mmCIF file of C-alpha atoms in Angstrom:
data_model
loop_
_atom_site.group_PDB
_atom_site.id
_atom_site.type_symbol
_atom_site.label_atom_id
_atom_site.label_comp_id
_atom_site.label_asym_id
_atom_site.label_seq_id
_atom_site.Cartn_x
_atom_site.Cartn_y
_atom_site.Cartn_z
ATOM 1 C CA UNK P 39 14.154 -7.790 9.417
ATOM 2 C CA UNK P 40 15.263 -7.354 5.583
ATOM 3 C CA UNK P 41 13.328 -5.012 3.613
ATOM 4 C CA UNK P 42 12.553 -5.114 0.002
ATOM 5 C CA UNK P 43 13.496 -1.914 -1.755
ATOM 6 C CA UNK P 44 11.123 0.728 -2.710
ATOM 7 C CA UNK P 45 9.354 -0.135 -6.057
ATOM 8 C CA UNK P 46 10.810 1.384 -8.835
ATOM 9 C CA UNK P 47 9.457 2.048 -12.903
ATOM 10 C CA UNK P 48 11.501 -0.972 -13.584
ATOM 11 C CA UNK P 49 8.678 -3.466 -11.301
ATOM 12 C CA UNK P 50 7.965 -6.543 -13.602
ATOM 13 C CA UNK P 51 5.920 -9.578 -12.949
ATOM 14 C CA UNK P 52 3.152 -10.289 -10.991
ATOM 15 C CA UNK P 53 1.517 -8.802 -7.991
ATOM 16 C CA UNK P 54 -1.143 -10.392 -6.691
ATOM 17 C CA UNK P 55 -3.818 -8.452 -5.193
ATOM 18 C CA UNK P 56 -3.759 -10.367 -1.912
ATOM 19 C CA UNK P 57 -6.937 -11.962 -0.317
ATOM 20 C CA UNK P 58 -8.321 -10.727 3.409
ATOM 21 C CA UNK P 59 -8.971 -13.781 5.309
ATOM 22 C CA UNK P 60 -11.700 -13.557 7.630
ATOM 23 C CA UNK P 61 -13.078 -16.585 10.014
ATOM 24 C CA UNK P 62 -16.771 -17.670 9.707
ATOM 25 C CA UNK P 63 -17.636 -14.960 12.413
ATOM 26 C CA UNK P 64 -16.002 -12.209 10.048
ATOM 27 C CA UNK P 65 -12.524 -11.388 12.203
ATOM 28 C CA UNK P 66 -9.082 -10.992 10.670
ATOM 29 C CA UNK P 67 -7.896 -14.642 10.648
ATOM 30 C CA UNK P 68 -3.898 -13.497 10.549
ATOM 31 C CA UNK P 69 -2.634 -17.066 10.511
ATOM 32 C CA UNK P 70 -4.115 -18.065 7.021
ATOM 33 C CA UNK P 71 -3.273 -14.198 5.928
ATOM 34 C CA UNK P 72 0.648 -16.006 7.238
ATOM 35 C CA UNK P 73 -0.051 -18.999 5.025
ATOM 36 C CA UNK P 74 -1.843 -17.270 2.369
ATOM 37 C CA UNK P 75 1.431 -15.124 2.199
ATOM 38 C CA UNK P 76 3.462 -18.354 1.558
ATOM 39 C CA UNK P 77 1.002 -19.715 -0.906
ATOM 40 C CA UNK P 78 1.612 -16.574 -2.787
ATOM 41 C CA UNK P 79 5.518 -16.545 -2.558
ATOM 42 C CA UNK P 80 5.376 -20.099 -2.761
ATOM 43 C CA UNK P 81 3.976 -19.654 -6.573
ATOM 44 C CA UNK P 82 7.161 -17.304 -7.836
ATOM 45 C CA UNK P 83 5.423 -14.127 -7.337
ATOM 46 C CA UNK P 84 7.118 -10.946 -7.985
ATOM 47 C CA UNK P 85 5.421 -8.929 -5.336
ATOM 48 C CA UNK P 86 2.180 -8.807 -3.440
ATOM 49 C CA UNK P 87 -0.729 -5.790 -3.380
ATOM 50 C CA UNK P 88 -2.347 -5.460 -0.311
ATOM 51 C CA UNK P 89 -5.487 -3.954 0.449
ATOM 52 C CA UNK P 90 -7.180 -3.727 -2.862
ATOM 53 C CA UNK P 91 -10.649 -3.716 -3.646
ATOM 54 C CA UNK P 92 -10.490 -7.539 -3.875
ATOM 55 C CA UNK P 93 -8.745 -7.833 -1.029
ATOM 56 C CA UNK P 94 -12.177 -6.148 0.571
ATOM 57 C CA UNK P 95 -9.979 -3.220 2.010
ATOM 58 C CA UNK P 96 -13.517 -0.645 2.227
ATOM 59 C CA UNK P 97 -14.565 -3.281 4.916
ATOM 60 C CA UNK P 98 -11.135 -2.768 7.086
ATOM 61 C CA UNK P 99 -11.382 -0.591 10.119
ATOM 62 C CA UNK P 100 -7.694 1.466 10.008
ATOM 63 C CA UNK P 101 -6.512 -0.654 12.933
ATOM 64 C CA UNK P 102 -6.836 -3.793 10.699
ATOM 65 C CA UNK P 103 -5.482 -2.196 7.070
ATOM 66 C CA UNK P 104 -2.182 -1.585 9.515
ATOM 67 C CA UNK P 105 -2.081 -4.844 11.362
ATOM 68 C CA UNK P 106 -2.506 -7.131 8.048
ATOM 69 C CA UNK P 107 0.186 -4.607 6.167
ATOM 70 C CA UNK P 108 2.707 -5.159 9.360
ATOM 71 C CA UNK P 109 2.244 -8.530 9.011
ATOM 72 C CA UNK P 110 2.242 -9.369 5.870
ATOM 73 C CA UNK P 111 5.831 -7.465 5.505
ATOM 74 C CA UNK P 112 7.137 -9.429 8.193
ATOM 75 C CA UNK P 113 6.237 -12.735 6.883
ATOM 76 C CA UNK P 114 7.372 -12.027 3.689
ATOM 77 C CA UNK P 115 11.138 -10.903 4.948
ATOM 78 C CA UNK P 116 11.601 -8.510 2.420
ATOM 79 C CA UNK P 117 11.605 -11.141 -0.348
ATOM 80 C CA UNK P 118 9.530 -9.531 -2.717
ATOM 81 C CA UNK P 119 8.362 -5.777 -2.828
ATOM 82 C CA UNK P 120 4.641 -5.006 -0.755
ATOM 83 C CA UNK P 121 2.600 -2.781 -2.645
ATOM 84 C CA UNK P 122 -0.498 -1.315 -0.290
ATOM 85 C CA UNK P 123 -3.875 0.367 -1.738
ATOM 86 C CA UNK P 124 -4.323 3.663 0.410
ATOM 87 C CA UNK P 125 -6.922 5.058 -1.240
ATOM 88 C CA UNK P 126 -9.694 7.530 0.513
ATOM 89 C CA UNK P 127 -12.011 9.567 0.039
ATOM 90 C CA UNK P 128 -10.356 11.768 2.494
ATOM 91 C CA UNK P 129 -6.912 12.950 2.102
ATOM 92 C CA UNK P 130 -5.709 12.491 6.175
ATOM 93 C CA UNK P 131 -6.733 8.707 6.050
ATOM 94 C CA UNK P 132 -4.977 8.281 2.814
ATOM 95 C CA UNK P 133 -1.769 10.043 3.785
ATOM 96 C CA UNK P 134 -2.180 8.181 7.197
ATOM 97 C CA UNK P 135 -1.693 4.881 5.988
ATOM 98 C CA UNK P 136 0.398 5.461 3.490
ATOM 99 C CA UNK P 137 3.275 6.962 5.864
ATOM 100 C CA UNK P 138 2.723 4.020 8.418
ATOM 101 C CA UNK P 139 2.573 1.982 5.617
ATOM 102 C CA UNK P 140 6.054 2.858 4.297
ATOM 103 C CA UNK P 141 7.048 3.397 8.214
ATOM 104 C CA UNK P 142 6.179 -0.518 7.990
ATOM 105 C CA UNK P 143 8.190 -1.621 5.531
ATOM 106 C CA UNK P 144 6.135 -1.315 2.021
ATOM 107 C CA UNK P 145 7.417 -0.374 -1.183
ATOM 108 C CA UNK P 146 4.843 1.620 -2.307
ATOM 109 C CA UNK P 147 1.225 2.489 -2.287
ATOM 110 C CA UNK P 148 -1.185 2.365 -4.727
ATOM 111 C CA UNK P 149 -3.942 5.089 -5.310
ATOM 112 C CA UNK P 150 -6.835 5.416 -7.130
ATOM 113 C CA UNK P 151 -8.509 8.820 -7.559
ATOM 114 C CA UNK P 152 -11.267 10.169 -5.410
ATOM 115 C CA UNK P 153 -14.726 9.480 -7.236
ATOM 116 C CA UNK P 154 -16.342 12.157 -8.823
ATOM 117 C CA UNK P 155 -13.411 14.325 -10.282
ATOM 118 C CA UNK P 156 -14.577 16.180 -13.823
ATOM 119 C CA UNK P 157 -12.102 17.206 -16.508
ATOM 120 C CA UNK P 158 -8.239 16.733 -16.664
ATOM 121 C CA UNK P 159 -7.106 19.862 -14.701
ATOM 122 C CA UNK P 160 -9.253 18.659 -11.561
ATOM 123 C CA UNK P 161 -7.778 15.472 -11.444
ATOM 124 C CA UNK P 162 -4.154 17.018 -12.376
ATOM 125 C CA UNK P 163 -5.015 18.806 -9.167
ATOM 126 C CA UNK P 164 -6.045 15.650 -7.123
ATOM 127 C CA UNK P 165 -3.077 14.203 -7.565
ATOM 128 C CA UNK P 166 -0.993 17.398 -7.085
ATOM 129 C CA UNK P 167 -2.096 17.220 -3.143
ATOM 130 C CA UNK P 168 -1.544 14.115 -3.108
ATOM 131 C CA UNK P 169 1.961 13.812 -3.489
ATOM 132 C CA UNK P 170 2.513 17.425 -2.018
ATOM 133 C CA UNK P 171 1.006 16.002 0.940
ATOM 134 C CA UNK P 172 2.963 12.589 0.665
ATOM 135 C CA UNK P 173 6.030 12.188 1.909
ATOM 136 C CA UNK P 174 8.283 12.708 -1.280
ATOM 137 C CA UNK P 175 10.496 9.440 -1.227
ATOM 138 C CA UNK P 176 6.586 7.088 -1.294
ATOM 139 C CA UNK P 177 6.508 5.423 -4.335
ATOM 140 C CA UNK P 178 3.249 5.426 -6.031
ATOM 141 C CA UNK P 179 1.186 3.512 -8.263
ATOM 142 C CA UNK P 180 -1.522 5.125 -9.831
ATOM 143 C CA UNK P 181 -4.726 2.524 -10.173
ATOM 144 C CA UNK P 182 -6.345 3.874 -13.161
ATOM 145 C CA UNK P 183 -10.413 1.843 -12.571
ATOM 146 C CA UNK P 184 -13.193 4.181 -14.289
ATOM 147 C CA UNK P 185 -15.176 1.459 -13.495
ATOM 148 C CA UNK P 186 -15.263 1.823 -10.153
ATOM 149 C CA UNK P 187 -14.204 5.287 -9.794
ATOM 150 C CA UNK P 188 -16.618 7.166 -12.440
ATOM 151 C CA UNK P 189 -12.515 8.862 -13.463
ATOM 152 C CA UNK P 190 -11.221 8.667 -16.982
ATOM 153 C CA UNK P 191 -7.728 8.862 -17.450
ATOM 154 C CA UNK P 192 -6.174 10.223 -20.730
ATOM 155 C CA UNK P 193 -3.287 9.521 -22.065
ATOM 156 C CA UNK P 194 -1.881 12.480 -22.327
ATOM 157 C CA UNK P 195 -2.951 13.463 -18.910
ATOM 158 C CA UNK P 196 -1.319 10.228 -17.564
ATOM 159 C CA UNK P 197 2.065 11.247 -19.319
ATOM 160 C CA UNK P 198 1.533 15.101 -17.908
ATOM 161 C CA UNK P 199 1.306 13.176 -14.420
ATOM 162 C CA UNK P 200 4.665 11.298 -15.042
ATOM 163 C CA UNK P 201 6.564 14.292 -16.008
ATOM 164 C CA UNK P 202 4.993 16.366 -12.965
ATOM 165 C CA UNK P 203 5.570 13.824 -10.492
ATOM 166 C CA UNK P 204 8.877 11.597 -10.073
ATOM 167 C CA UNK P 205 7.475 9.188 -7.663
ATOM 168 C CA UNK P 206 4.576 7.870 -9.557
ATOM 169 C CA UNK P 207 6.683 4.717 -11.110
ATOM 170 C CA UNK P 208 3.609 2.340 -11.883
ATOM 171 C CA UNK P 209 0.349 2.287 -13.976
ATOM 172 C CA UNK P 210 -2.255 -0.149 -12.513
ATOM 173 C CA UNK P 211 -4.161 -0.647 -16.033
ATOM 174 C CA UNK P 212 -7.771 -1.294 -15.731
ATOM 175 C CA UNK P 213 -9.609 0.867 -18.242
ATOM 176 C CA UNK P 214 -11.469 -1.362 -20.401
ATOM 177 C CA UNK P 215 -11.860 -1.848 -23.342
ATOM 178 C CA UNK P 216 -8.172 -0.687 -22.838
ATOM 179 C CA UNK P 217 -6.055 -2.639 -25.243
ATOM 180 C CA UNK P 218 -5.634 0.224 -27.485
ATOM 181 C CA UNK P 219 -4.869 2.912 -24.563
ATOM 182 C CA UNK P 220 -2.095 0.677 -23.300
ATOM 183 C CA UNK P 221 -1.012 0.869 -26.830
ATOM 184 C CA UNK P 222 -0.803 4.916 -26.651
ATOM 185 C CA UNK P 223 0.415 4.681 -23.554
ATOM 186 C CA UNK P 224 3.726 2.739 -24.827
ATOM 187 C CA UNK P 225 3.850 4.484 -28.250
ATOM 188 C CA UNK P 226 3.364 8.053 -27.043
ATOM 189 C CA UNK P 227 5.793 7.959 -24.089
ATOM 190 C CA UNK P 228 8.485 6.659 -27.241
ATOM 191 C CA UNK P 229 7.597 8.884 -29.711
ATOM 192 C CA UNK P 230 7.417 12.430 -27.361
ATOM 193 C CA UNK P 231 10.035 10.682 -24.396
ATOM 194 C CA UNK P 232 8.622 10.312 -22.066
ATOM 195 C CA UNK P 233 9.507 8.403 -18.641
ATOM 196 C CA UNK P 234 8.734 4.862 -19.265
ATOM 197 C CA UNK P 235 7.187 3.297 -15.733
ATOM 198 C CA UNK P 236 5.923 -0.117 -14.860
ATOM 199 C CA UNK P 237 2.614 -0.837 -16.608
ATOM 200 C CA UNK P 238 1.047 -4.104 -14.343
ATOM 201 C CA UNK P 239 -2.807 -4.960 -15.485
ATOM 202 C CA UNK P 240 -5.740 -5.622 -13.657
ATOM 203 C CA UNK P 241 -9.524 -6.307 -14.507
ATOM 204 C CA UNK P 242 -8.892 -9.891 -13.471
ATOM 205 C CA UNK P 243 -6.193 -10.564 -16.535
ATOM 206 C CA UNK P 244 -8.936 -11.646 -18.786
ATOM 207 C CA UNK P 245 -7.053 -9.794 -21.370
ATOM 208 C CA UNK P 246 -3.696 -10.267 -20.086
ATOM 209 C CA UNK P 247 -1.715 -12.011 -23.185
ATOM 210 C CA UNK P 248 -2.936 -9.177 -25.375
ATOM 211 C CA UNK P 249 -1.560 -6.931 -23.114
ATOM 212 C CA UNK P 250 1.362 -8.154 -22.426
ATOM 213 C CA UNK P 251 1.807 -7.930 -26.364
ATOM 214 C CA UNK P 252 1.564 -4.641 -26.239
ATOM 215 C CA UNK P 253 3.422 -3.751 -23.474
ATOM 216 C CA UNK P 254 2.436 -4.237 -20.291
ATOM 217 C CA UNK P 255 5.001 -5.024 -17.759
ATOM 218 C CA UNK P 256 3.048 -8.465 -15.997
ATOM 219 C CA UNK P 257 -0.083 -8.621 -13.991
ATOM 220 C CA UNK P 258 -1.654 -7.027 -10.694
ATOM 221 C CA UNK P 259 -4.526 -9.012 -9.870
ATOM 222 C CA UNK P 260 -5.525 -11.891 -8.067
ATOM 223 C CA UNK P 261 -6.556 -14.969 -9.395
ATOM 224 C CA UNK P 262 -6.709 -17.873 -7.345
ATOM 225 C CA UNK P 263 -3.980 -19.418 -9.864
ATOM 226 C CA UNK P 264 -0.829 -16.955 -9.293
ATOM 227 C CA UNK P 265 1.307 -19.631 -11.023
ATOM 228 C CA UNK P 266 -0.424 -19.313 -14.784
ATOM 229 C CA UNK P 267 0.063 -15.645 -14.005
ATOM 230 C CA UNK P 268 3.567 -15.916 -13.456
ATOM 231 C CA UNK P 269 4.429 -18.962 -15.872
ATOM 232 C CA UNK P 270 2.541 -16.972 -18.801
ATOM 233 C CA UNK P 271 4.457 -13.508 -17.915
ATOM 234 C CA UNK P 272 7.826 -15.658 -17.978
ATOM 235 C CA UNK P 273 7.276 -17.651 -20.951
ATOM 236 C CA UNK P 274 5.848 -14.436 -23.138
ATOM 237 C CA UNK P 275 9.527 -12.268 -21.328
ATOM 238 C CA UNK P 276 11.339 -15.094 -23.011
ATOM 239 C CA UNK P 277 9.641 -14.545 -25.837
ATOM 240 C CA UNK P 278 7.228 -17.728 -26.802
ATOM 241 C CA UNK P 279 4.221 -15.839 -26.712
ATOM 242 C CA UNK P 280 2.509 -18.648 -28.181
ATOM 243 C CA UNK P 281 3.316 -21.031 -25.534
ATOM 244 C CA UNK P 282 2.576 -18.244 -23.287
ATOM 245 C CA UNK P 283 -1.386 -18.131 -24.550
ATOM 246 C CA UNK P 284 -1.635 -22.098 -24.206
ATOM 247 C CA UNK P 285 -1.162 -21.721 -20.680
ATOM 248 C CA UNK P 286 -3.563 -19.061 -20.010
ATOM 249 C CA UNK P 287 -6.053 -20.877 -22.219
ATOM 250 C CA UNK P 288 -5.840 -23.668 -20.076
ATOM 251 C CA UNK P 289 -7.109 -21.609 -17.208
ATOM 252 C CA UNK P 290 -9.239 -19.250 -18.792
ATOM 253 C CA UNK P 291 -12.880 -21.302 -17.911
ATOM 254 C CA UNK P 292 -11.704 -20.561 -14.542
ATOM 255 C CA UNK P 293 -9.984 -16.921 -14.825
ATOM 256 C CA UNK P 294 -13.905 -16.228 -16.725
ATOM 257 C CA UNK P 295 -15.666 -17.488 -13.436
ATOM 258 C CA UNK P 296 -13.878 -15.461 -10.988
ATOM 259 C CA UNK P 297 -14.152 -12.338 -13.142
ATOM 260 C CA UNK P 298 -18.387 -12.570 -12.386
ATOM 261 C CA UNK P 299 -19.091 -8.868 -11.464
ATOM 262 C CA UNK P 300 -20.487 -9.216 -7.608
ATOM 263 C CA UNK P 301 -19.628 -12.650 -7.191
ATOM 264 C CA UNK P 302 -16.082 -13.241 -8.526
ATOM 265 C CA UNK P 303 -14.346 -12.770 -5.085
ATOM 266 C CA UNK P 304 -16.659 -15.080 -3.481
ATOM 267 C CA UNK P 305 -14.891 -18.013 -6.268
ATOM 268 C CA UNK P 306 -11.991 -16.617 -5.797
ATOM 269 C CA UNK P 307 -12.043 -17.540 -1.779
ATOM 270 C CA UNK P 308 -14.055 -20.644 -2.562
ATOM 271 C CA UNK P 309 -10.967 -21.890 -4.612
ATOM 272 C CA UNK P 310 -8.110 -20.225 -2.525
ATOM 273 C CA UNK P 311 -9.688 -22.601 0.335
ATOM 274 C CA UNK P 312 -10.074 -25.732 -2.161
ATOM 275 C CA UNK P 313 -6.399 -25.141 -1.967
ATOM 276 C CA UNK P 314 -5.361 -24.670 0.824
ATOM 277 C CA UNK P 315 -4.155 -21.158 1.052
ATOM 278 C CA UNK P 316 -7.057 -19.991 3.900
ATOM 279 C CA UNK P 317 -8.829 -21.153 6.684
ATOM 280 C CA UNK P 318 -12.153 -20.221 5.020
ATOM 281 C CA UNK P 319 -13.734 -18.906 2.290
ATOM 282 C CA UNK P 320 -15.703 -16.382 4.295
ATOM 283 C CA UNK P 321 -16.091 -12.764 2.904
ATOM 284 C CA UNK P 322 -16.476 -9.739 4.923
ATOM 285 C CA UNK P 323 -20.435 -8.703 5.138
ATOM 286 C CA UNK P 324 -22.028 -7.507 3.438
ATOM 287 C CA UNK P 325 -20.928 -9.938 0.909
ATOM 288 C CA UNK P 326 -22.713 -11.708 -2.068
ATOM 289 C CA UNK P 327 -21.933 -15.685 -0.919
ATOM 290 C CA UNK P 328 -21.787 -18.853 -3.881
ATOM 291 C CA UNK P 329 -25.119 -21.124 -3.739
ATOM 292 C CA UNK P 330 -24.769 -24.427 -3.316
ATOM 293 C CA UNK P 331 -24.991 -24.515 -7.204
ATOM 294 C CA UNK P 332 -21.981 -21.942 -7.684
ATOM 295 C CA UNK P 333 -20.146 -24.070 -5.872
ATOM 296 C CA UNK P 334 -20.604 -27.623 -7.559
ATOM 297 C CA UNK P 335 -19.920 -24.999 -11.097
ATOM 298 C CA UNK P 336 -16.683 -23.494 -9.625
ATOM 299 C CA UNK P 337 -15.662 -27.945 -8.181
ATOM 300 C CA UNK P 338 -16.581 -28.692 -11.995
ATOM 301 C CA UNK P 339 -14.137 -26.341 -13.318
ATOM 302 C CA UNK P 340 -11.270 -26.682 -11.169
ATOM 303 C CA UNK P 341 -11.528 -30.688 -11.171
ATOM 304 C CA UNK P 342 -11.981 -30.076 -15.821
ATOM 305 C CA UNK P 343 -8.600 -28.114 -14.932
ATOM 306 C CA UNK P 344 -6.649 -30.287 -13.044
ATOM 307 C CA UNK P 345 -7.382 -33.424 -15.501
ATOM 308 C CA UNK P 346 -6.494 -30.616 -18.241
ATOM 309 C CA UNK P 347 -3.100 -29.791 -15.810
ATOM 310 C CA UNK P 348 -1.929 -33.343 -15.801
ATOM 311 C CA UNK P 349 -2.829 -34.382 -19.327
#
């Protein structure tokens, strides 16, 4: 079986933060994670994230995180590079999975730091066992969420990170407001030289023209629409930025839906199913579910889009 190679700072494009499908009864369903897999490569993508938040990874027992990551690798051949979210609170789990991750064929792993750390030197130090602990050829992709995580990353912490540690090649961006941070992110690693690495953004892309104007490297999230992500990333690298943001406008009723705090997966599932992509929309319990009204809203906007699409 071809593998990709390992992810490098030079990863561009889009990475959708892959979908766990789950039957009605709340088991793995591994045949639509097979054609979810080809829905996603079928749409251009540049890579795929596994086990992300959205991708309900807290609800996986470790037996599952490794079965969907094995599979997932070997349906996609080695066509595009498999990132996979590893992050514990413990240390031993995360290490776990990331080496039988990598043992598995992914490119990487993406971490996010444990919740609670307090100044810069303690999370300097997080991250310090980390990749001491790590096997020192993982790539790693640091997912920088305060949101979730209660952590704030500096800049100039992040860029004391880069220098310390040669396998951290990617910045998951998801600060927010964090247009002008990926700003000093771009302009300080220029000005003091810094090692440029991939910048992909998150929070759902609701900003993501902006921030591909100022530098980010494409997108790491998982709308239920990879192919605006992808045609706006390729028309704004060939530089028409403007025909860029009249593609994303075109989905952005829909992109604003499925970025509802506590319900946005569920319309994400809803629509991956409208499409075809999964079995069923199911979510993992506990899990917020759409009403009856949600879903005539989310049937609304995808039919306004699809009029929009062919007009």
């Amino acid at each position: 079986m071809a593998l990709a190679a390992p992810l490098t700072e030079a990863a561009h494009g889009v990475f959708p933060i892959a979908a766990t499908p789950f039957t009605a009864d709340g088991a793995l369903d591994l045949t639509s994670l097979d054609r979810l897999v080809d829905f996603y490569l079928g749409h251009r993508v540049h890579g795929l994230t596994l086990l992300g938040i959205m991708g309900e990874a807290q609800k996986l027992t470790a037996e599952e995180s490794l079965t969907i990551v094995r599979r997932v690798v070997t349906r996609a051949g080695g066509r595009v590079p498999i990132v996979v979210g590893v992050s514990s609170a413990g240390l031993a789990p995360l290490v776990a999975l990331a080496e039988a991750s990598m043992q598995a064929g992914a490119a990487g792993v993406m971490i996010a730091p444990t919740p609670g750390l307090r100044g810069d030197d303690a999370l300097f130090a997080y991250m310090e066992s980390v990749f001491r602990a790590l096997d020192p050829a993982t790539p790693v992709v640091y997912q920088d969420y305060p949101q979730s995580t209660g952590v704030y990353l500096p800049v100039p912490l992040f860029h004391r990170m880069v220098d310390a540690f040669p396998r951290l090649v990617m910045l998951k961006h998801e600060d927010a407001p964090g247009l002008a941070k990926l700003t000093r992110v771009r302009e300080e690693a220029r000005r003091h030289g810094h090692r440029r690495v991939a910048v992909l953004v998150g929070n759902g892309a609701i900003y993501y023209p902006q921030e591909l104007a100022r530098g980010a490297d494409g997108a790491m999230t998982g709308f239920a629409y990879p192919e605006m992500l992808v045609e706006v990333y390729e028309r704004f690298a060939a530089g028409d930025a403007e025909a860029a943001e009249d593609v994303f406008d075109a989905y952005l009723p829909l992109l604003r839906m499925e970025h509802q705090p506590g319900m946005g997966l569920a319309v994400r599932k809803a629509i991956l199913h409208r499409r075809g992509a999964i079995a069923c929309p199911a979510l993992r319990a506990p899990a917020a579910a759409l009403t009856a009204e949600g879903q005539r809203e989310v049937e609304r906007l995808v039919r306004r889009l699809e009029r929009r699409l062919k007009g």
